[in-house]
Tab-separated table of C-alpha atoms in Angstrom:
chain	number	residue	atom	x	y	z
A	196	UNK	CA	0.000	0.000	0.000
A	197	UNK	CA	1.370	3.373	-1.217
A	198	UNK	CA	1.750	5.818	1.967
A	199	UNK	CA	2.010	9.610	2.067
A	200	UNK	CA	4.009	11.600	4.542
A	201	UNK	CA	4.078	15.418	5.342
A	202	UNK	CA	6.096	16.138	8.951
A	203	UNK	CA	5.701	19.593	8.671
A	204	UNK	CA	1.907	20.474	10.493
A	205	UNK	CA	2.581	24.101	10.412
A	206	UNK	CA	4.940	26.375	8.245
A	207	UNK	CA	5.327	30.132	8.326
A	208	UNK	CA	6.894	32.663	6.192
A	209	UNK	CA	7.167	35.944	5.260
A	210	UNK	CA	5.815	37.775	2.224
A	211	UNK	CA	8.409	37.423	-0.803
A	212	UNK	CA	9.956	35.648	0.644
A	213	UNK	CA	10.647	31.227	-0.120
A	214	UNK	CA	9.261	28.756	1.242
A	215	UNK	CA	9.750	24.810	0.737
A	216	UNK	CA	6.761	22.327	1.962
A	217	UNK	CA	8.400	18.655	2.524
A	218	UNK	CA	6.996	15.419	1.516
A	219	UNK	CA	8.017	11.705	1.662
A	220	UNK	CA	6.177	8.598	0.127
A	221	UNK	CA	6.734	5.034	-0.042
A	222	UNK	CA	5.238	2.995	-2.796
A	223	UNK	CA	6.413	-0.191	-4.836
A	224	UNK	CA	5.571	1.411	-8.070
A	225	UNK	CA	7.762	2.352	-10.651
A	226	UNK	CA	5.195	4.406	-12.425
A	227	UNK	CA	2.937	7.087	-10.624
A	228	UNK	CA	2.407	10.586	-10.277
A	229	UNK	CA	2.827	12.918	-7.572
A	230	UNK	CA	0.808	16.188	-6.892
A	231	UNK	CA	0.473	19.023	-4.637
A	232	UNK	CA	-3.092	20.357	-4.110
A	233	UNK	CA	-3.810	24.024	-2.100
A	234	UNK	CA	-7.006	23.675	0.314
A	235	UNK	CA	-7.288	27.770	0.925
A	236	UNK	CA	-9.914	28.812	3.916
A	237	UNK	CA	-13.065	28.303	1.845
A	238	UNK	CA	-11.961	24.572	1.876
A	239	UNK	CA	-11.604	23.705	-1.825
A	240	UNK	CA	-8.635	21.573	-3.489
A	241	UNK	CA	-6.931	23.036	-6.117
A	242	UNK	CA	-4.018	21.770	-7.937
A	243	UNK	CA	-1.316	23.198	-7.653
A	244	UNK	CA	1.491	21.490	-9.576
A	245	UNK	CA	1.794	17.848	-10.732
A	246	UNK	CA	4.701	15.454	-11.566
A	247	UNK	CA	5.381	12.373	-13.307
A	248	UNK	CA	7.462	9.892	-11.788
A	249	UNK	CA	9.141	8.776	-15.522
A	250	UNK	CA	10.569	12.223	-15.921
A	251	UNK	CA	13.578	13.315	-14.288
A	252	UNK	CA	12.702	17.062	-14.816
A	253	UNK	CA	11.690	18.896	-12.030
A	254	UNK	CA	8.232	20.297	-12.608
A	255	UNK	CA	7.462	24.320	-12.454
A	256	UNK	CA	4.421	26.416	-12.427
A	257	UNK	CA	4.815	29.960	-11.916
A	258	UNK	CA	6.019	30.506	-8.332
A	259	UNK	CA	5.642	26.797	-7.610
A	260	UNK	CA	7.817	24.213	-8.218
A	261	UNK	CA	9.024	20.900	-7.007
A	262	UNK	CA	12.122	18.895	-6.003
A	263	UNK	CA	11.413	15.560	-6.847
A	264	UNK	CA	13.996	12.804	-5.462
A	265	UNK	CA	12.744	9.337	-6.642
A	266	UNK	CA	15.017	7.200	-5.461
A	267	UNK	CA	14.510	9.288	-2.233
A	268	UNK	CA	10.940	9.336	-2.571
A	269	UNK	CA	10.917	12.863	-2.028
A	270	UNK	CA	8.479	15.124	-3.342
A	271	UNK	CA	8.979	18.553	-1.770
A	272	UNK	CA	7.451	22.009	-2.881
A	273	UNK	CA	8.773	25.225	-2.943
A	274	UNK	CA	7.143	28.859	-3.253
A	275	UNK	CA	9.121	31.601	-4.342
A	276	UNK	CA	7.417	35.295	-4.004
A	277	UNK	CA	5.270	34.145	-1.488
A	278	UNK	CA	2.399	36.142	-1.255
A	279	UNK	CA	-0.868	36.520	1.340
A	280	UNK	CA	-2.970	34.195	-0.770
A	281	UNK	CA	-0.836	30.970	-0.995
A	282	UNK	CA	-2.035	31.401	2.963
A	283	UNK	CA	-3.557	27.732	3.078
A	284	UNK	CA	-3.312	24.195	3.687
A	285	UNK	CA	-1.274	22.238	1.166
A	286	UNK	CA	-1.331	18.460	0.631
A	287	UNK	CA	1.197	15.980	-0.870
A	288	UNK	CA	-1.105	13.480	-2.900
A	289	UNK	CA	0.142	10.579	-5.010
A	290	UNK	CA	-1.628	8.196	-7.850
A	291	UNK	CA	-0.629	4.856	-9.288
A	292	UNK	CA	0.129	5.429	-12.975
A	293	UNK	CA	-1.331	2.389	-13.744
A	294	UNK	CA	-4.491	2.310	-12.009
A	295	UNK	CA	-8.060	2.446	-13.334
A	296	UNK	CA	-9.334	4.006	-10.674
A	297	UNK	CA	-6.932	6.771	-10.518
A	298	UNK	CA	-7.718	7.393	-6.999
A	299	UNK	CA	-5.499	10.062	-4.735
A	300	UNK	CA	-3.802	9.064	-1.825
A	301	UNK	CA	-3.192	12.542	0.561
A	302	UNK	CA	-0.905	13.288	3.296
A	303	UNK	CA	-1.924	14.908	6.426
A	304	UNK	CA	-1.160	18.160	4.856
A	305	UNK	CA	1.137	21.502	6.108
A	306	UNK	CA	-0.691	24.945	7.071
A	307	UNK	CA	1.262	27.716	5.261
A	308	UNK	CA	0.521	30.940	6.467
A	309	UNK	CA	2.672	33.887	4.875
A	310	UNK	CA	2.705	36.962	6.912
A	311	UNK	CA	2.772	40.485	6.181
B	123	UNK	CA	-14.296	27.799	-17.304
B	124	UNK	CA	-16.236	23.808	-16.835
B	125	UNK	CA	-16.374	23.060	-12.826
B	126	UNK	CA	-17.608	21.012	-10.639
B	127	UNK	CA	-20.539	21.708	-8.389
B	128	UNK	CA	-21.999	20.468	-4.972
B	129	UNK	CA	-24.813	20.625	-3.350
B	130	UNK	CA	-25.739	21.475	-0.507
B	131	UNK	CA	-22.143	23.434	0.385
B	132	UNK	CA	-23.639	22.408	4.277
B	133	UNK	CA	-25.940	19.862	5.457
B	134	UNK	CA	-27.128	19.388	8.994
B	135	UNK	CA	-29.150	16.131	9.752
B	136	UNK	CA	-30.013	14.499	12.694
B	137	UNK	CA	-28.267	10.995	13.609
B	138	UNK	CA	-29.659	8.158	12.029
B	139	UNK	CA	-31.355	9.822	8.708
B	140	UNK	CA	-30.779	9.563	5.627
B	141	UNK	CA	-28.854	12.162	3.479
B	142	UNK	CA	-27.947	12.278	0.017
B	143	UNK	CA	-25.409	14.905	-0.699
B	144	UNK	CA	-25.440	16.127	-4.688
B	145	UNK	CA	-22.411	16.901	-7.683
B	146	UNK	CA	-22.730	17.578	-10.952
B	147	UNK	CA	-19.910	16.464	-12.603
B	148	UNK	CA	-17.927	18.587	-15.528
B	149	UNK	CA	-19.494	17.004	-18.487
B	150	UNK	CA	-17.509	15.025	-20.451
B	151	UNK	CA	-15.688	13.588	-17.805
B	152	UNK	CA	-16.156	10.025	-17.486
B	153	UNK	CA	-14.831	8.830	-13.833
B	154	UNK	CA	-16.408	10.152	-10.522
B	155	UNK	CA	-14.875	9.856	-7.237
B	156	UNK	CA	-16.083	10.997	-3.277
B	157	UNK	CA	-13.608	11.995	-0.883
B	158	UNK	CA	-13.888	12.837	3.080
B	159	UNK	CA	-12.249	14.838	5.328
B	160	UNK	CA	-12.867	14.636	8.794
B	161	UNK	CA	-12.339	18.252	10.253
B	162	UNK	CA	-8.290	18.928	10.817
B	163	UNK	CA	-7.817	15.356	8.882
B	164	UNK	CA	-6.278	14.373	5.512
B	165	UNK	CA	-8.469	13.915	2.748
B	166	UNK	CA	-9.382	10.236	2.272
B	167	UNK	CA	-10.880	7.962	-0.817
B	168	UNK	CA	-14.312	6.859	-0.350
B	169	UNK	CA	-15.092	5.537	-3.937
B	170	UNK	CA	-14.905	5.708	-7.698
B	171	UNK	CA	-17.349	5.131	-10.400
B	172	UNK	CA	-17.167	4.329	-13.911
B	173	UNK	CA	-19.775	3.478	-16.590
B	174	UNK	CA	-22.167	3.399	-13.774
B	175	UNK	CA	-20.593	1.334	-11.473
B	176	UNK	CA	-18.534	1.467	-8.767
B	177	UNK	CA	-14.831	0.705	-9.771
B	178	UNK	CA	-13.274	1.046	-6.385
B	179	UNK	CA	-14.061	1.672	-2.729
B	180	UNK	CA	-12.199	2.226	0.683
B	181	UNK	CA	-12.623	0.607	3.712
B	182	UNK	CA	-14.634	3.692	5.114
B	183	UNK	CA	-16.793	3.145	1.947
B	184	UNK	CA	-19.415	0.281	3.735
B	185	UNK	CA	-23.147	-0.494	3.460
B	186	UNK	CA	-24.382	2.106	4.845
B	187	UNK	CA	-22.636	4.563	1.927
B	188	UNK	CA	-24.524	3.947	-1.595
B	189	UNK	CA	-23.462	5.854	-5.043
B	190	UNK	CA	-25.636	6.566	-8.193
B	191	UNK	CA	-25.930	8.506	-11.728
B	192	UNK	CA	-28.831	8.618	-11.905
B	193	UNK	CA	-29.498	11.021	-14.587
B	194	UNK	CA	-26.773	11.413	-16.507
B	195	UNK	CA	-25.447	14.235	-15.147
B	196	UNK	CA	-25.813	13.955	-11.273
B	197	UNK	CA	-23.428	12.154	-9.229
B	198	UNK	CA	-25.207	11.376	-5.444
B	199	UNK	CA	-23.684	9.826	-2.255
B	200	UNK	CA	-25.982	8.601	0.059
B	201	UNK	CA	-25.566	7.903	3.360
B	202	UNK	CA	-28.424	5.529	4.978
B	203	UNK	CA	-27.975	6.184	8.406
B	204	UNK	CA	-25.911	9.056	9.367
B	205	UNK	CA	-23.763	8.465	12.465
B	206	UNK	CA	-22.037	11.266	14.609
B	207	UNK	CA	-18.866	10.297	13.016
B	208	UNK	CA	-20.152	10.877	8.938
B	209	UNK	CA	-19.749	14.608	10.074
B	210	UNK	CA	-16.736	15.504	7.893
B	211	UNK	CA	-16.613	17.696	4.195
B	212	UNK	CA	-17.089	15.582	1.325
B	213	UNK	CA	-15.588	16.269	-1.892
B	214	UNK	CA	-16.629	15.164	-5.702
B	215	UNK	CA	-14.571	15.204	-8.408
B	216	UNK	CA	-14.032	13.910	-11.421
B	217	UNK	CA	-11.393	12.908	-14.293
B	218	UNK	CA	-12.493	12.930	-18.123
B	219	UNK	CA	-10.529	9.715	-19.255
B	220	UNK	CA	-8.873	6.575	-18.008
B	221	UNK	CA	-5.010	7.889	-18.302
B	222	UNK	CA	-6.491	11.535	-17.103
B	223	UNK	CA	-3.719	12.238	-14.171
B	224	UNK	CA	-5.660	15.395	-12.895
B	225	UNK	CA	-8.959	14.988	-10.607
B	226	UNK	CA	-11.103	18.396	-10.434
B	227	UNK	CA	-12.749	18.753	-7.590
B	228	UNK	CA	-15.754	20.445	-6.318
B	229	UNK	CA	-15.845	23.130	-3.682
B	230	UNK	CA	-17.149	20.175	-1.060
B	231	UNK	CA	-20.178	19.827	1.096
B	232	UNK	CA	-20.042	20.151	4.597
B	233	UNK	CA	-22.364	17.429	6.519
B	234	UNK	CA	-22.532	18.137	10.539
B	235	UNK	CA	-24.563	15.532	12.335
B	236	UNK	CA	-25.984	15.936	15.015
Protein backbone atom coordinates (compact mmCIF):
# COMPACT_ATOMS: atom_id res chain seq x y z
CA UNK A 1 0.00 0.00 0.00
CA UNK A 2 1.37 3.37 -1.22
CA UNK A 3 1.75 5.82 1.97
CA UNK A 4 2.01 9.61 2.07
CA UNK A 5 4.01 11.60 4.54
CA UNK A 6 4.08 15.42 5.34
CA UNK A 7 6.10 16.14 8.95
CA UNK A 8 5.70 19.59 8.67
CA UNK A 9 1.91 20.47 10.49
CA UNK A 10 2.58 24.10 10.41
CA UNK A 11 4.94 26.38 8.25
CA UNK A 12 5.33 30.13 8.33
CA UNK A 13 6.89 32.66 6.19
CA UNK A 14 7.17 35.94 5.26
CA UNK A 15 5.82 37.77 2.22
CA UNK A 16 8.41 37.42 -0.80
CA UNK A 17 9.96 35.65 0.64
CA UNK A 18 10.65 31.23 -0.12
CA UNK A 19 9.26 28.76 1.24
CA UNK A 20 9.75 24.81 0.74
CA UNK A 21 6.76 22.33 1.96
CA UNK A 22 8.40 18.65 2.52
CA UNK A 23 7.00 15.42 1.52
CA UNK A 24 8.02 11.71 1.66
CA UNK A 25 6.18 8.60 0.13
CA UNK A 26 6.73 5.03 -0.04
CA UNK A 27 5.24 3.00 -2.80
CA UNK A 28 6.41 -0.19 -4.84
CA UNK A 29 5.57 1.41 -8.07
CA UNK A 30 7.76 2.35 -10.65
CA UNK A 31 5.20 4.41 -12.43
CA UNK A 32 2.94 7.09 -10.62
CA UNK A 33 2.41 10.59 -10.28
CA UNK A 34 2.83 12.92 -7.57
CA UNK A 35 0.81 16.19 -6.89
CA UNK A 36 0.47 19.02 -4.64
CA UNK A 37 -3.09 20.36 -4.11
CA UNK A 38 -3.81 24.02 -2.10
CA UNK A 39 -7.01 23.68 0.31
CA UNK A 40 -7.29 27.77 0.93
CA UNK A 41 -9.91 28.81 3.92
CA UNK A 42 -13.07 28.30 1.85
CA UNK A 43 -11.96 24.57 1.88
CA UNK A 44 -11.60 23.71 -1.83
CA UNK A 45 -8.63 21.57 -3.49
CA UNK A 46 -6.93 23.04 -6.12
CA UNK A 47 -4.02 21.77 -7.94
CA UNK A 48 -1.32 23.20 -7.65
CA UNK A 49 1.49 21.49 -9.58
CA UNK A 50 1.79 17.85 -10.73
CA UNK A 51 4.70 15.45 -11.57
CA UNK A 52 5.38 12.37 -13.31
CA UNK A 53 7.46 9.89 -11.79
CA UNK A 54 9.14 8.78 -15.52
CA UNK A 55 10.57 12.22 -15.92
CA UNK A 56 13.58 13.31 -14.29
CA UNK A 57 12.70 17.06 -14.82
CA UNK A 58 11.69 18.90 -12.03
CA UNK A 59 8.23 20.30 -12.61
CA UNK A 60 7.46 24.32 -12.45
CA UNK A 61 4.42 26.42 -12.43
CA UNK A 62 4.81 29.96 -11.92
CA UNK A 63 6.02 30.51 -8.33
CA UNK A 64 5.64 26.80 -7.61
CA UNK A 65 7.82 24.21 -8.22
CA UNK A 66 9.02 20.90 -7.01
CA UNK A 67 12.12 18.90 -6.00
CA UNK A 68 11.41 15.56 -6.85
CA UNK A 69 14.00 12.80 -5.46
CA UNK A 70 12.74 9.34 -6.64
CA UNK A 71 15.02 7.20 -5.46
CA UNK A 72 14.51 9.29 -2.23
CA UNK A 73 10.94 9.34 -2.57
CA UNK A 74 10.92 12.86 -2.03
CA UNK A 75 8.48 15.12 -3.34
CA UNK A 76 8.98 18.55 -1.77
CA UNK A 77 7.45 22.01 -2.88
CA UNK A 78 8.77 25.22 -2.94
CA UNK A 79 7.14 28.86 -3.25
CA UNK A 80 9.12 31.60 -4.34
CA UNK A 81 7.42 35.30 -4.00
CA UNK A 82 5.27 34.14 -1.49
CA UNK A 83 2.40 36.14 -1.26
CA UNK A 84 -0.87 36.52 1.34
CA UNK A 85 -2.97 34.20 -0.77
CA UNK A 86 -0.84 30.97 -1.00
CA UNK A 87 -2.03 31.40 2.96
CA UNK A 88 -3.56 27.73 3.08
CA UNK A 89 -3.31 24.20 3.69
CA UNK A 90 -1.27 22.24 1.17
CA UNK A 91 -1.33 18.46 0.63
CA UNK A 92 1.20 15.98 -0.87
CA UNK A 93 -1.11 13.48 -2.90
CA UNK A 94 0.14 10.58 -5.01
CA UNK A 95 -1.63 8.20 -7.85
CA UNK A 96 -0.63 4.86 -9.29
CA UNK A 97 0.13 5.43 -12.97
CA UNK A 98 -1.33 2.39 -13.74
CA UNK A 99 -4.49 2.31 -12.01
CA UNK A 100 -8.06 2.45 -13.33
CA UNK A 101 -9.33 4.01 -10.67
CA UNK A 102 -6.93 6.77 -10.52
CA UNK A 103 -7.72 7.39 -7.00
CA UNK A 104 -5.50 10.06 -4.74
CA UNK A 105 -3.80 9.06 -1.82
CA UNK A 106 -3.19 12.54 0.56
CA UNK A 107 -0.90 13.29 3.30
CA UNK A 108 -1.92 14.91 6.43
CA UNK A 109 -1.16 18.16 4.86
CA UNK A 110 1.14 21.50 6.11
CA UNK A 111 -0.69 24.95 7.07
CA UNK A 112 1.26 27.72 5.26
CA UNK A 113 0.52 30.94 6.47
CA UNK A 114 2.67 33.89 4.87
CA UNK A 115 2.70 36.96 6.91
CA UNK A 116 2.77 40.48 6.18
CA UNK B 1 -14.30 27.80 -17.30
CA UNK B 2 -16.24 23.81 -16.83
CA UNK B 3 -16.37 23.06 -12.83
CA UNK B 4 -17.61 21.01 -10.64
CA UNK B 5 -20.54 21.71 -8.39
CA UNK B 6 -22.00 20.47 -4.97
CA UNK B 7 -24.81 20.63 -3.35
CA UNK B 8 -25.74 21.48 -0.51
CA UNK B 9 -22.14 23.43 0.38
CA UNK B 10 -23.64 22.41 4.28
CA UNK B 11 -25.94 19.86 5.46
CA UNK B 12 -27.13 19.39 8.99
CA UNK B 13 -29.15 16.13 9.75
CA UNK B 14 -30.01 14.50 12.69
CA UNK B 15 -28.27 11.00 13.61
CA UNK B 16 -29.66 8.16 12.03
CA UNK B 17 -31.35 9.82 8.71
CA UNK B 18 -30.78 9.56 5.63
CA UNK B 19 -28.85 12.16 3.48
CA UNK B 20 -27.95 12.28 0.02
CA UNK B 21 -25.41 14.90 -0.70
CA UNK B 22 -25.44 16.13 -4.69
CA UNK B 23 -22.41 16.90 -7.68
CA UNK B 24 -22.73 17.58 -10.95
CA UNK B 25 -19.91 16.46 -12.60
CA UNK B 26 -17.93 18.59 -15.53
CA UNK B 27 -19.49 17.00 -18.49
CA UNK B 28 -17.51 15.02 -20.45
CA UNK B 29 -15.69 13.59 -17.80
CA UNK B 30 -16.16 10.02 -17.49
CA UNK B 31 -14.83 8.83 -13.83
CA UNK B 32 -16.41 10.15 -10.52
CA UNK B 33 -14.88 9.86 -7.24
CA UNK B 34 -16.08 11.00 -3.28
CA UNK B 35 -13.61 12.00 -0.88
CA UNK B 36 -13.89 12.84 3.08
CA UNK B 37 -12.25 14.84 5.33
CA UNK B 38 -12.87 14.64 8.79
CA UNK B 39 -12.34 18.25 10.25
CA UNK B 40 -8.29 18.93 10.82
CA UNK B 41 -7.82 15.36 8.88
CA UNK B 42 -6.28 14.37 5.51
CA UNK B 43 -8.47 13.92 2.75
CA UNK B 44 -9.38 10.24 2.27
CA UNK B 45 -10.88 7.96 -0.82
CA UNK B 46 -14.31 6.86 -0.35
CA UNK B 47 -15.09 5.54 -3.94
CA UNK B 48 -14.90 5.71 -7.70
CA UNK B 49 -17.35 5.13 -10.40
CA UNK B 50 -17.17 4.33 -13.91
CA UNK B 51 -19.77 3.48 -16.59
CA UNK B 52 -22.17 3.40 -13.77
CA UNK B 53 -20.59 1.33 -11.47
CA UNK B 54 -18.53 1.47 -8.77
CA UNK B 55 -14.83 0.70 -9.77
CA UNK B 56 -13.27 1.05 -6.38
CA UNK B 57 -14.06 1.67 -2.73
CA UNK B 58 -12.20 2.23 0.68
CA UNK B 59 -12.62 0.61 3.71
CA UNK B 60 -14.63 3.69 5.11
CA UNK B 61 -16.79 3.14 1.95
CA UNK B 62 -19.42 0.28 3.73
CA UNK B 63 -23.15 -0.49 3.46
CA UNK B 64 -24.38 2.11 4.85
CA UNK B 65 -22.64 4.56 1.93
CA UNK B 66 -24.52 3.95 -1.60
CA UNK B 67 -23.46 5.85 -5.04
CA UNK B 68 -25.64 6.57 -8.19
CA UNK B 69 -25.93 8.51 -11.73
CA UNK B 70 -28.83 8.62 -11.90
CA UNK B 71 -29.50 11.02 -14.59
CA UNK B 72 -26.77 11.41 -16.51
CA UNK B 73 -25.45 14.23 -15.15
CA UNK B 74 -25.81 13.95 -11.27
CA UNK B 75 -23.43 12.15 -9.23
CA UNK B 76 -25.21 11.38 -5.44
CA UNK B 77 -23.68 9.83 -2.25
CA UNK B 78 -25.98 8.60 0.06
CA UNK B 79 -25.57 7.90 3.36
CA UNK B 80 -28.42 5.53 4.98
CA UNK B 81 -27.98 6.18 8.41
CA UNK B 82 -25.91 9.06 9.37
CA UNK B 83 -23.76 8.47 12.46
CA UNK B 84 -22.04 11.27 14.61
CA UNK B 85 -18.87 10.30 13.02
CA UNK B 86 -20.15 10.88 8.94
CA UNK B 87 -19.75 14.61 10.07
CA UNK B 88 -16.74 15.50 7.89
CA UNK B 89 -16.61 17.70 4.19
CA UNK B 90 -17.09 15.58 1.33
CA UNK B 91 -15.59 16.27 -1.89
CA UNK B 92 -16.63 15.16 -5.70
CA UNK B 93 -14.57 15.20 -8.41
CA UNK B 94 -14.03 13.91 -11.42
CA UNK B 95 -11.39 12.91 -14.29
CA UNK B 96 -12.49 12.93 -18.12
CA UNK B 97 -10.53 9.72 -19.26
CA UNK B 98 -8.87 6.58 -18.01
CA UNK B 99 -5.01 7.89 -18.30
CA UNK B 100 -6.49 11.53 -17.10
CA UNK B 101 -3.72 12.24 -14.17
CA UNK B 102 -5.66 15.39 -12.89
CA UNK B 103 -8.96 14.99 -10.61
CA UNK B 104 -11.10 18.40 -10.43
CA UNK B 105 -12.75 18.75 -7.59
CA UNK B 106 -15.75 20.44 -6.32
CA UNK B 107 -15.84 23.13 -3.68
CA UNK B 108 -17.15 20.18 -1.06
CA UNK B 109 -20.18 19.83 1.10
CA UNK B 110 -20.04 20.15 4.60
CA UNK B 111 -22.36 17.43 6.52
CA UNK B 112 -22.53 18.14 10.54
CA UNK B 113 -24.56 15.53 12.34
CA UNK B 114 -25.98 15.94 15.02
Amino acid sequence: AQTVTQSQPEMSVQEAETVTLSCTYDTSENNYYLFWYKQPPSRQMILVIRQEAYKQQNATENRFSVNFQKAAKSFSLKISDSQLGDTAMYFCAFMKRSGATNKLIFGTGTLLAVQP
Amino acid sequence: EPEVTQTPSHQVTQMGQEVILRCVPISNHLYFYWYRQILGQKVEFLVSFYNNEISEKSEIFDDQFSVERPDGSNFTLKIRSTKLEDSAMYFCASSPVEASTEAFFGQGTRLTVV
